[in-house]
Coordinates of C-alpha atoms and ligand atoms in Angstrom, one line a residue:
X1 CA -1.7 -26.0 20.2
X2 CA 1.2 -28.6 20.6
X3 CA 4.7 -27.2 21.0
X4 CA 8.4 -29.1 20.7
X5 CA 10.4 -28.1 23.7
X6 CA 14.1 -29.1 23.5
X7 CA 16.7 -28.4 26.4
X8 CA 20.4 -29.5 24.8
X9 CA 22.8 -30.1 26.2
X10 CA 20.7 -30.4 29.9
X11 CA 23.4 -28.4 31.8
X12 CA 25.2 -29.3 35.2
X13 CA 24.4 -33.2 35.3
X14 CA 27.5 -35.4 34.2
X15 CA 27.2 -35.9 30.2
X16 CA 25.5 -35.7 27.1
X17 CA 21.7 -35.3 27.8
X18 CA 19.2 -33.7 25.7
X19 CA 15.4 -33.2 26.8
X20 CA 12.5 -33.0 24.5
X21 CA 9.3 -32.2 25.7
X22 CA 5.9 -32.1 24.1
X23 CA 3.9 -29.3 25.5
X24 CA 0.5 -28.2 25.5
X25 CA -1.0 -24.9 26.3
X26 CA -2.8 -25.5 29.8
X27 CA -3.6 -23.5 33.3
X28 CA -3.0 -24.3 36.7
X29 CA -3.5 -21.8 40.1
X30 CA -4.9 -19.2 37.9
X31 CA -1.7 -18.9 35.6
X32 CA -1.5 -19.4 32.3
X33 CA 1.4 -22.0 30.7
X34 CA 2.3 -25.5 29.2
X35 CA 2.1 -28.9 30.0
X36 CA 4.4 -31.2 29.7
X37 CA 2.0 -33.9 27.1
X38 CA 5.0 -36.3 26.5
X39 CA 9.0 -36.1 27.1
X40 CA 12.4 -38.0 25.7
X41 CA 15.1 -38.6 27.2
X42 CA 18.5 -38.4 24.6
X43 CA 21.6 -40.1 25.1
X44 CA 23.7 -38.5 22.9
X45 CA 27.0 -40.5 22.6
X46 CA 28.1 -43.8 22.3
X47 CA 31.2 -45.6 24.6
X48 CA 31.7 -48.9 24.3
X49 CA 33.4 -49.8 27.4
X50 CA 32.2 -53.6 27.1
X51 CA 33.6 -54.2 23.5
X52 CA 36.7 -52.9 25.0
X53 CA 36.8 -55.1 27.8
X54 CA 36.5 -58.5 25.6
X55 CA 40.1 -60.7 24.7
X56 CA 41.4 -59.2 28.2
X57 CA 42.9 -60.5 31.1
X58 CA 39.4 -60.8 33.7
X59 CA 41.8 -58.7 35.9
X60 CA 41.8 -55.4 33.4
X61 CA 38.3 -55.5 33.8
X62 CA 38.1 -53.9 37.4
X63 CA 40.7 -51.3 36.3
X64 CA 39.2 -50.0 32.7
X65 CA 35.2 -50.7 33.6
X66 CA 36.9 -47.5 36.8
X67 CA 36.9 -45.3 33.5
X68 CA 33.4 -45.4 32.8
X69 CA 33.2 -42.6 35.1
X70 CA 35.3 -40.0 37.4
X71 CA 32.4 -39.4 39.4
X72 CA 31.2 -43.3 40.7
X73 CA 34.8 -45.1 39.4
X74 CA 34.5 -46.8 43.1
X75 CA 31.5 -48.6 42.1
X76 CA 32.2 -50.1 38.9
X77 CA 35.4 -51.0 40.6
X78 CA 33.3 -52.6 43.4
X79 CA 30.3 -54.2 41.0
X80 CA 33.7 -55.7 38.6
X81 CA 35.6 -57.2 42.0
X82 CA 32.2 -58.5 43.2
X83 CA 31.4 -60.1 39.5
X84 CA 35.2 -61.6 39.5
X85 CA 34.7 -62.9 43.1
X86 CA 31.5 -65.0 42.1
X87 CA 33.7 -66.2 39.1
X88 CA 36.7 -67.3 41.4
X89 CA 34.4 -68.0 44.1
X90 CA 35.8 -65.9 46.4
X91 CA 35.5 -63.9 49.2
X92 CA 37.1 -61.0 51.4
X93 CA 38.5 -61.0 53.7
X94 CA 37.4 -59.6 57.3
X95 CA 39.4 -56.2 56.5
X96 CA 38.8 -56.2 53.0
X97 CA 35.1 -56.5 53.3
X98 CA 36.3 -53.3 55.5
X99 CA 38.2 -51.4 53.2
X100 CA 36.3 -52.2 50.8
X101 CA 32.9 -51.0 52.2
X102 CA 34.8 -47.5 53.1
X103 CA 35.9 -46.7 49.9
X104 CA 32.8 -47.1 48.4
X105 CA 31.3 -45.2 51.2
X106 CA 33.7 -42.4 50.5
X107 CA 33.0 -42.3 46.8
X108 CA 29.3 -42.0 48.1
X109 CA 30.0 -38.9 50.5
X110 CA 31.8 -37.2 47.8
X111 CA 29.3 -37.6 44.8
X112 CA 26.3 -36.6 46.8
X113 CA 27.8 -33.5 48.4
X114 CA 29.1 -32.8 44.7
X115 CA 25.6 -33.0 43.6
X116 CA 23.6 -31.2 46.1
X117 CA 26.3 -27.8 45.7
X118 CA 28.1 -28.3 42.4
X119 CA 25.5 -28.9 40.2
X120 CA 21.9 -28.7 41.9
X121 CA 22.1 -25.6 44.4
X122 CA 22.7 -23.1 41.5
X123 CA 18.7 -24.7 40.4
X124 CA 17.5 -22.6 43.9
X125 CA 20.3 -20.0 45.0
X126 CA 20.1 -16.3 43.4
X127 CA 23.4 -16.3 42.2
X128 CA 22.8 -12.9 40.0
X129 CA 21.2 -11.2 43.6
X130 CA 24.3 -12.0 45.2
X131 CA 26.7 -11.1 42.4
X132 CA 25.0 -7.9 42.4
X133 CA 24.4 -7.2 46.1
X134 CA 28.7 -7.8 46.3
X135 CA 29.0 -4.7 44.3
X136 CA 30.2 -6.6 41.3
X137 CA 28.7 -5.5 38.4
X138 CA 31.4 -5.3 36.8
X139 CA 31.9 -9.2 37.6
X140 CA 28.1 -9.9 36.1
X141 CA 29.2 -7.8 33.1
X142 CA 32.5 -9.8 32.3
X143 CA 30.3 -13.0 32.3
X144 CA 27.7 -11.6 30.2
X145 CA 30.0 -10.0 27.6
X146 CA 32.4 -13.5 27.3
X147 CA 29.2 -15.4 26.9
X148 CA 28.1 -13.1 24.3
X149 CA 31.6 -13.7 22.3
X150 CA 31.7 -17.3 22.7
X151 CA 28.1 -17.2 21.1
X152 CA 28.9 -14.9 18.7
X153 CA 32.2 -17.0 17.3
X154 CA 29.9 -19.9 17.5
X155 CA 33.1 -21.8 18.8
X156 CA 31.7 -22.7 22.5
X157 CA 28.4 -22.8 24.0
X158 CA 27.2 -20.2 26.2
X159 CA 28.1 -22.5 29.2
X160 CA 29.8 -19.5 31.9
X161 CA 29.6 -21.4 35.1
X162 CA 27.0 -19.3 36.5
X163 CA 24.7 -17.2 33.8
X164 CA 23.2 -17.8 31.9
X165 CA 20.2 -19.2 33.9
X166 CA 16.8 -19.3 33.4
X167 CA 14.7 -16.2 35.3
X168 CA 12.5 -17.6 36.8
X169 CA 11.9 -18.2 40.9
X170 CA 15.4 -18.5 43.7
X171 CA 15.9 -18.2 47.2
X172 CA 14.6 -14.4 48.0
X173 CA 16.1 -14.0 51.2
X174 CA 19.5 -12.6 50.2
X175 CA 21.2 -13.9 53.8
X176 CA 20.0 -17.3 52.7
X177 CA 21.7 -17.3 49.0
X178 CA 24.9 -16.1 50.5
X179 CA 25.4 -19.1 53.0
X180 CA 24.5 -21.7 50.5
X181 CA 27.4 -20.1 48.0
X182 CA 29.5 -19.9 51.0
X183 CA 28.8 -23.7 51.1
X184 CA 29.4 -23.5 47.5
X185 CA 32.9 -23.3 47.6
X186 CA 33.0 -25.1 51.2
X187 CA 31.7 -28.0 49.6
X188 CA 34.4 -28.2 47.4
X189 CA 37.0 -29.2 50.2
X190 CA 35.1 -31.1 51.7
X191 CA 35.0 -33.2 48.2
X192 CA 39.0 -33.2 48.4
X193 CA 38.6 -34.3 51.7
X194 CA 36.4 -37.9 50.9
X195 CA 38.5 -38.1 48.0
X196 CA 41.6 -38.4 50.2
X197 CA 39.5 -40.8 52.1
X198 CA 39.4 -43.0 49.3
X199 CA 42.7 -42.8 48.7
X200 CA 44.2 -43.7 51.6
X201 CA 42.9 -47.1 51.6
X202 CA 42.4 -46.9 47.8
X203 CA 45.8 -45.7 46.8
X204 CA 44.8 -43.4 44.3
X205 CA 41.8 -41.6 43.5
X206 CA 39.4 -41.2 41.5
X207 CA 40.3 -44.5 40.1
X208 CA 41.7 -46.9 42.8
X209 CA 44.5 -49.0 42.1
X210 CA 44.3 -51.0 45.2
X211 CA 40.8 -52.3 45.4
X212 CA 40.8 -56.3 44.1
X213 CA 38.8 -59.4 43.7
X214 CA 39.2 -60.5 47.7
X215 CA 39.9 -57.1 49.1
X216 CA 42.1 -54.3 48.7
X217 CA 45.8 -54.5 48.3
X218 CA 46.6 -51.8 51.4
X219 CA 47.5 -53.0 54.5
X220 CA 45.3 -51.0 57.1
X221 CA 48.6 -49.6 59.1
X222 CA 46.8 -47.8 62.7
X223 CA 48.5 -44.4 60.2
X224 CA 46.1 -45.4 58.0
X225 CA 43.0 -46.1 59.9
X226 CA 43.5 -42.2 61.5
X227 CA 44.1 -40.7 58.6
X228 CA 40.9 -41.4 57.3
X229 CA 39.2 -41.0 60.9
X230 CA 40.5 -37.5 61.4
X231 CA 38.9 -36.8 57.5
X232 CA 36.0 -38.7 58.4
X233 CA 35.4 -36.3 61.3
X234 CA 35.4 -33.2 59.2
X235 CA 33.4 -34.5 56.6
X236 CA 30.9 -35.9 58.9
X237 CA 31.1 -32.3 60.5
X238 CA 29.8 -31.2 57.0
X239 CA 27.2 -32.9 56.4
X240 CA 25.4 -32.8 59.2
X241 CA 25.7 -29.7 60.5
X242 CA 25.9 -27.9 56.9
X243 CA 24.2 -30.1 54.2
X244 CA 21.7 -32.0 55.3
X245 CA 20.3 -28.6 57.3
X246 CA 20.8 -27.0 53.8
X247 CA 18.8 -29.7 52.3
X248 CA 16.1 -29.1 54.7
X249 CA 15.9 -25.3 54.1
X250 CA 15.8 -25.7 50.2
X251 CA 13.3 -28.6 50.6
X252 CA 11.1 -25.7 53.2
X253 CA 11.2 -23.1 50.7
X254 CA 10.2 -24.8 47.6
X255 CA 8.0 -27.0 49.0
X256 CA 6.0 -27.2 46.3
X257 CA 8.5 -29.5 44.7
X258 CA 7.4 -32.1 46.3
X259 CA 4.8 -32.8 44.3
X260 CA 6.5 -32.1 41.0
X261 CA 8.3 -35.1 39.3
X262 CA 6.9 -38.0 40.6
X263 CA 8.4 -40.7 38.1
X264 CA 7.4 -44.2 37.7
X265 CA 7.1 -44.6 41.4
X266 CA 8.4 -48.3 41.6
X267 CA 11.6 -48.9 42.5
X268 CA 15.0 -51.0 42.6
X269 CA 17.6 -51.5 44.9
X270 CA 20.7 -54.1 44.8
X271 CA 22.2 -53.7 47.8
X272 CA 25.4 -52.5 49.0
X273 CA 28.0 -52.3 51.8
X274 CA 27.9 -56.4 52.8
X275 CA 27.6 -56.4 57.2
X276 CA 29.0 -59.8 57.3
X277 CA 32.0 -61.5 56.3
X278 CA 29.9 -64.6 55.0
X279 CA 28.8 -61.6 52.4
X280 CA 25.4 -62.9 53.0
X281 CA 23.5 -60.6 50.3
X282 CA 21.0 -59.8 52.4
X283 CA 23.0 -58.5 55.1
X284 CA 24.1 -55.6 53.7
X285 CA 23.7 -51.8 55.1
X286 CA 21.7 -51.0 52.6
X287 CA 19.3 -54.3 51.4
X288 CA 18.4 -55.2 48.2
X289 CA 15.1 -55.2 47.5
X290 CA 12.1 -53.7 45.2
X291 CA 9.4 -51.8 45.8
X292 CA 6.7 -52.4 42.8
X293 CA 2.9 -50.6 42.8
X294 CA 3.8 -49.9 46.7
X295 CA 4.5 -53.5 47.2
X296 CA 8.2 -54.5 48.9
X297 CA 9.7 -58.0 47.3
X298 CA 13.0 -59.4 47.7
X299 CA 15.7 -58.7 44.7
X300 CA 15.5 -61.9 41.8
X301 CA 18.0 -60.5 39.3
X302 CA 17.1 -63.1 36.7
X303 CA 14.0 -60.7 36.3
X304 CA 16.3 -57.8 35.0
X305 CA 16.7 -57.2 31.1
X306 CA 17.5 -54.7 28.5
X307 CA 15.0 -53.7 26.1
X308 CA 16.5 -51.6 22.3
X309 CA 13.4 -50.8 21.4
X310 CA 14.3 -47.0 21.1
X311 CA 18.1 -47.6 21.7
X312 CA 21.0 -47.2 18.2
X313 CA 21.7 -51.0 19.1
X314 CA 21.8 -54.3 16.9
X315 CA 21.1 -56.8 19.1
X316 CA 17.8 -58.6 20.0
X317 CA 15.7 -56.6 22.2
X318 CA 14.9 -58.0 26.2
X319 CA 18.7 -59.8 26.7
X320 CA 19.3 -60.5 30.3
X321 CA 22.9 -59.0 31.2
X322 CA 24.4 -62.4 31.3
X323 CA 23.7 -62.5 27.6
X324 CA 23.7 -58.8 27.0
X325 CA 25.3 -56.9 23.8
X326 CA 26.2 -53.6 22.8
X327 CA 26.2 -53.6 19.0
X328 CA 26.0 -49.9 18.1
X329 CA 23.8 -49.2 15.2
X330 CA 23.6 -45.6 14.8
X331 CA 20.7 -45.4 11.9
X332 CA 18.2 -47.8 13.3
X333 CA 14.9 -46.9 12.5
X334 CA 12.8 -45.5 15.4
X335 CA 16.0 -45.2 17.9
X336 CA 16.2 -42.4 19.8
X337 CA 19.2 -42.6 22.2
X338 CA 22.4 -44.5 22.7
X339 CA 20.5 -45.6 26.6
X340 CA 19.4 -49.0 26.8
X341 CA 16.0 -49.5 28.6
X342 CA 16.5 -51.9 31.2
X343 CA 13.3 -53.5 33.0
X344 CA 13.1 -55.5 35.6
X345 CA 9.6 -57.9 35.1
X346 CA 9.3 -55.7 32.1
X347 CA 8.6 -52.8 34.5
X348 CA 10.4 -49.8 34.5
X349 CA 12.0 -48.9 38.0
X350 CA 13.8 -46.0 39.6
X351 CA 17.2 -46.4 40.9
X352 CA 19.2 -44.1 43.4
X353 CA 19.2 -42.7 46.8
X354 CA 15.5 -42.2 47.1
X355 CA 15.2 -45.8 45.7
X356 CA 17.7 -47.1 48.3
X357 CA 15.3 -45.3 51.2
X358 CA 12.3 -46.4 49.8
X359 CA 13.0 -50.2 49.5
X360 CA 15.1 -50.5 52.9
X361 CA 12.0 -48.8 54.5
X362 CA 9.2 -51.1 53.7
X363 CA 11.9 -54.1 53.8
X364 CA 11.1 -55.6 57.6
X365 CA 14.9 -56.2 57.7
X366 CA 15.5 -52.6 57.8
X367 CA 13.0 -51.1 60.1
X368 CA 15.9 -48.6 61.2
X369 CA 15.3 -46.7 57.8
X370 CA 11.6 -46.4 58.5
X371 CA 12.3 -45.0 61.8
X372 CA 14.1 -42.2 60.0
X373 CA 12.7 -41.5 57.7
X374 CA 9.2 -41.3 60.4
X375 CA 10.8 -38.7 62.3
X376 CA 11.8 -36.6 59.2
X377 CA 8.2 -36.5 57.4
X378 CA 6.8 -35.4 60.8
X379 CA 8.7 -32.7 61.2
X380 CA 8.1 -31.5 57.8
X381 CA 4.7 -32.2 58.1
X382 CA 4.8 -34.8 54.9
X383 CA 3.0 -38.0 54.2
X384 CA 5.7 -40.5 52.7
X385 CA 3.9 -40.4 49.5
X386 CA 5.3 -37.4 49.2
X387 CA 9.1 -38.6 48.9
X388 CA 8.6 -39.5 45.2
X389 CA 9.6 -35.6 44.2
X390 CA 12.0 -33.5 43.3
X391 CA 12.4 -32.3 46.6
X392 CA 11.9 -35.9 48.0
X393 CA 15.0 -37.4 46.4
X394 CA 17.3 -34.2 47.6
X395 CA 16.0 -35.5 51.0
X396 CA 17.0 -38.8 50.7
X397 CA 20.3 -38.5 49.2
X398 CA 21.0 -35.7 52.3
X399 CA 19.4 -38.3 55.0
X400 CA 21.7 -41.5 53.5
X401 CA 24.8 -39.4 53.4
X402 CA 24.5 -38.8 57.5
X403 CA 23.4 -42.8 57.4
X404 CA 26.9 -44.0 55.4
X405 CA 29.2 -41.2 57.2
X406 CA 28.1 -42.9 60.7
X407 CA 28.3 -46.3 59.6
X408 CA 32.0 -45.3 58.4
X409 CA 33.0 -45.0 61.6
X410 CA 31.5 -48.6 62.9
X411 CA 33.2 -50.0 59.8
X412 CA 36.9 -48.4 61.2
X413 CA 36.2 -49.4 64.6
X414 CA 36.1 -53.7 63.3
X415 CA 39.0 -53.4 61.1
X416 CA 41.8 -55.4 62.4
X417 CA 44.7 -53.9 62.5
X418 CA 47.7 -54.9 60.3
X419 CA 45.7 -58.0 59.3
X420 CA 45.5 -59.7 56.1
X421 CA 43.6 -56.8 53.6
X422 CA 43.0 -59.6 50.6
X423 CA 42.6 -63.5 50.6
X424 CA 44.7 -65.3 47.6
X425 CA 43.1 -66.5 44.4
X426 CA 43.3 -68.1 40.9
X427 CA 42.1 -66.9 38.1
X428 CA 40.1 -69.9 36.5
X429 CA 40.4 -71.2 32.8
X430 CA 36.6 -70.2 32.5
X431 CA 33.7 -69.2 34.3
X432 CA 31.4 -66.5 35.3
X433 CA 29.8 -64.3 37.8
X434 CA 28.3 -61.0 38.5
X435 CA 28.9 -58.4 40.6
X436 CA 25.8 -56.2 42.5
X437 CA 26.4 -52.9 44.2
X438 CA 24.8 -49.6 44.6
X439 CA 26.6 -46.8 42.9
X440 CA 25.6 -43.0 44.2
X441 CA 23.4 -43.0 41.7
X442 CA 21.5 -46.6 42.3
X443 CA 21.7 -49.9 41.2
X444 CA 25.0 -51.3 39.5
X445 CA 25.5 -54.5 38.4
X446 CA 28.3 -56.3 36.0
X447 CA 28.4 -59.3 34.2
X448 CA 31.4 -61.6 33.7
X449 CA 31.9 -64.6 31.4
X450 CA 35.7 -66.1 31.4
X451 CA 36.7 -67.9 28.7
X452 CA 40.3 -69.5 28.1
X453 CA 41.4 -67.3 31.0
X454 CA 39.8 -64.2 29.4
X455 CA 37.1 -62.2 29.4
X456 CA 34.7 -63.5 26.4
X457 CA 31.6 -60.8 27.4
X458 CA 31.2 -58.0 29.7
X459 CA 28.0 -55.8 30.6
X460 CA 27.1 -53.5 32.6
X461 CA 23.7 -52.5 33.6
X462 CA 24.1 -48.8 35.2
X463 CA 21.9 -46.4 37.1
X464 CA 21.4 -43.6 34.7
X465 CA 20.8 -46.1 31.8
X466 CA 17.9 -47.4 33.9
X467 CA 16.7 -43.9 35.3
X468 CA 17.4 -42.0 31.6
X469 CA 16.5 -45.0 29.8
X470 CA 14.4 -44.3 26.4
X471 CA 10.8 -46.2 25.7
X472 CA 10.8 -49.8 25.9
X473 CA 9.2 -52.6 23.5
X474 CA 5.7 -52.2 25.2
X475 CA 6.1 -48.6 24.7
X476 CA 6.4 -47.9 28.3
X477 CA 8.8 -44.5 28.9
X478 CA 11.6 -44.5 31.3
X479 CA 11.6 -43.2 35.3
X480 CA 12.8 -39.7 34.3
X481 CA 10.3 -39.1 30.6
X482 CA 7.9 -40.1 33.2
X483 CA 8.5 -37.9 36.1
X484 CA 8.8 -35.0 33.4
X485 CA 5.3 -35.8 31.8
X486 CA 2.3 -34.2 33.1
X487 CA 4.6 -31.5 34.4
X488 CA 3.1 -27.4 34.5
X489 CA 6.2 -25.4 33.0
X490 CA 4.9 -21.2 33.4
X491 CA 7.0 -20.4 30.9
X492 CA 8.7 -22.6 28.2
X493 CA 11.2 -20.0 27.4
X494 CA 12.7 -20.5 30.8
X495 CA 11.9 -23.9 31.3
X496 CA 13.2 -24.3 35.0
X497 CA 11.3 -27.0 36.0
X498 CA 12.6 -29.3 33.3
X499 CA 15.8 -28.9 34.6
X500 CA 14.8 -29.1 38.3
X501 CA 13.6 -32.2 37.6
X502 CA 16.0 -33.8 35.7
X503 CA 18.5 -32.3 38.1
X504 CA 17.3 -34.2 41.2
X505 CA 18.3 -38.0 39.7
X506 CA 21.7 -36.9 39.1
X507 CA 22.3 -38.2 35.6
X508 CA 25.4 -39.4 34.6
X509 CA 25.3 -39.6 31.1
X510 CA 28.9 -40.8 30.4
X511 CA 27.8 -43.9 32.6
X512 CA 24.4 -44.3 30.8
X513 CA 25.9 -45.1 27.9
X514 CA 29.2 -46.8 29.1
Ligands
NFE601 NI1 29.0 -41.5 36.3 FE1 27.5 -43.6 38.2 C1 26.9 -43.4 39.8 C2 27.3 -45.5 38.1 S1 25.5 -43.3 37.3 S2 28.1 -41.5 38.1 O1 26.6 -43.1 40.8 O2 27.3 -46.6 38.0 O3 24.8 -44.1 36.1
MG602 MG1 25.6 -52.1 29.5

């Protein structure tokens, strides 16, 4: 017997994501349950950030392509500045590079502690056990009975920010689930805190004002350079001694996720955080690189195009960026989402923090990452293969947020001080570029094509669009509708696993779709 499964909206990820699974009645360790035959990944909404960006002054760009998101804003700032440099062929300064490099980084620290507590922790941590232990019933009650009235006026979704949930398996140990909700709420400061971080050098947050083709626009005053030390401290302090161990005692006690939601098991990195003021792309914290069928290769970005195959778009199907469209067509036959498919070789690839490990570890250049990332499997007792998990990519966005909080500190250690944040330049009468960066979520890149000093085209190729991304023209499903394929679910009415799953690539569905 075949079943439709559909989870809509997919809860606590950023956006409009709805999951449908095929299912099939099937057995595992003696129980009884579904498998997962077949699964689809929705975008449900259309932007259209690029249209907007075409007639405008190149300079706009950088500033509106910060709206796609509130979460990553430092990114598409980053991936705009970096496309705008190629066009003016320009580059940073020594400070900007900097300043740069340490907003992004903050934007990093922030999005990944936001993900592990805000929206995946509540996947794991018994938050009914502890509402209940508190001796506040009464609290559960008020939840339950204001869910039960938004249902019944039909005017919101039962969305309370705790319950519902599904029933399935949390954290027993009842010590345990009340120091991760402590965190809970701890985690939140510590957000305001790398926020701040951005700011200071960024000028305002979440969408920087001060970050431009060349640099940044702040002067990095010795005030400045400690006031984002002394907040680099204490969210350093955080991570290390609260996070990543969280990480760790999550990843112990449902160890059995790592071997749930493999994916496509290739992957794509573009490279991020330039080491060198010659912005020599290799030299970057964090190299680009690809890891296809186990094999590493270095990046060739005239390999990467978007397939519509299954997207609501007009255009012809396999357009490399530089050539890209976004011409919505809402009753295309056979669509299924408002996500392109991007491919790179026609192969689907995995982007984000575990992509980011995985390449930089079997990249030579990085042998730093392997070393590790070693010492982490031993002491879990795991063979690398097992990193391409649920549990696998919580590890490796825990293990890169130590890594970029360090290197923070090198980076404020070379800045000059009071010296020249930006270099000068011109905006030319035409030309073009594109701009590479890795965005919390993975691999970022923007396309610019000037014309009569404005922009003529803008794309953007995004990490959720290639993680969430729909079937391609060969057919092939994207990272995610393969990592939730072949999954056991014990019960379909509390689908857990789904969301588990889904959960551990942080979707950001309002970027997918830009
Ligand atoms: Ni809206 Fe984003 C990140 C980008 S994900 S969060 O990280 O780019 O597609
Ligand atoms: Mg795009």
């Amino acid at each position: 017997m075949s079943n439709e499964l559909t989870i809509n909206p997919l809860t606590r990820i950023e956006g409009h994501l709805a999951v449908h699974a095929e299912t099939e009645e099937a057995e595992a360790g003696g129980k009884k349950g579904f498998r997962v035959k077949e699964a689809k990944c929705e975008g449900e909404m259309f932007r259209g950030l690029e249209k907007i960006i075409e007639g405008r002054d190149p300079l706009d760009a950088q500033q509106i392509m910060q709206r796609t998101c509130g979460v990553c804003p430092i990114s598409h700032g980053i991936a705009s500045i970096r496309a705008q440099e190629m066009a003016y062929q320009l580059k940073p300064t020594h400070n900007g590079r900097l300043l740069q490099n340490l907003i992004l980084a903050a934007n990093h620290l922030h999005s990944h502690v936001l993900h592990f507590y805000h929206l995946a922790a509540l996947d794991f941590v018994d938050i009914k056990a502890i509402l209940q232990y508190a001796g506040t019933d009464k609290l559960l009650n008020k939840l339950k009975s204001w869910v039960e009235q938004a249902v019944a006026r039909k005017d919101i979704l039962p969305a309370a920010p705790f319950l519902p949930r599904y029933e399935r398996d949390y954290v027993q140990d009842l010590d345990v689930n009340m120091t991760l909700l402590s965190h809970y709420v701890r985690a939140l400061e510590v957000r305001r805190t790398c926020d701040e971080m951005g700011a200071i050098f960024g000028a305002h947050l979440p969408h920087s004002t001060a970050i431009v083709p060349g640099g940044c626009t702040q002067v990095p005053t010795i005030e400045r350079v400690l006031a984002y030390r002394t907040r680099l401290l204490e969210a350093t302090a955080f991570i290390k001694d609260v996070y990543l161990p969280d990480v760790l005692a999550v990843a112990k006690t449902f160890k059995a996720y790592f071997d749930i939601g493999r994916g496509c098991g290739s992957f794509l990195c573009f490279g991020a955080f330039p080491m060198d003021d010659a912005n020599t792309p290799e030299n970057q914290f964090f190299r680009p690189g690809t890891v296809i069928d186990g094999k590493w290769a270095p990046l060739d970005v005239s390999k990467v195009a978007e397939d519509v195959a299954s997207s609501w778009y007009a255009q012809p199907s396999g357009l490399h960026p530089d050539k890209g469209e976004a011409n919505a067509a809402p009753d295309k036959p056979g669509a299924y989402s408002w996500i392109k498919a991007p491919r790179y070789a026609g192969r689907p690839l995995e982007v984000g923090p575990l992509a980011r490990v995985l390449t930089n570890y079997h990249d030579a250049g990085a042998a730093w990452v392997k070393k590790e990332l070693d010492a982490v499997l031993t002491s879990l007792d795991l063979p690398l293969e097992k990193m391409a998990s649920v549990m696998g990519r919580h590890l490796a966005r825990g293990l890169e947020t130590v890594w970029v909080a360090d290197q923070c500190m090198k980076w404020l250690s070379e800045i000059e001080i009071d010296g020249p944040p930006a270099s000068d330049f011109k905006i030319p009468k035409s030309g073009s570029g594109y701009g590479l960066t890795e965005a919390p979520r993975g691999a970022l890149g923007h396309w610019i094509t000037i014309e009569d000093y404005k922009v003529k085209r803008y794309q953007s190729v995004v990490p959720t669009t290639w993680n969430c991304s729909p079937r391609d023209d060969r057919g092939q499903p994207g990272p995610v509708e393969q990592a939730l394929a072949g999954t056991f679910i014990e019960d379909p009415a509390q689908p857990i696993e789904l969301g588990r799953i889904v959960r551990s690539f942080d979707p950001c569905l309002a970027c997918a779709v830009h």
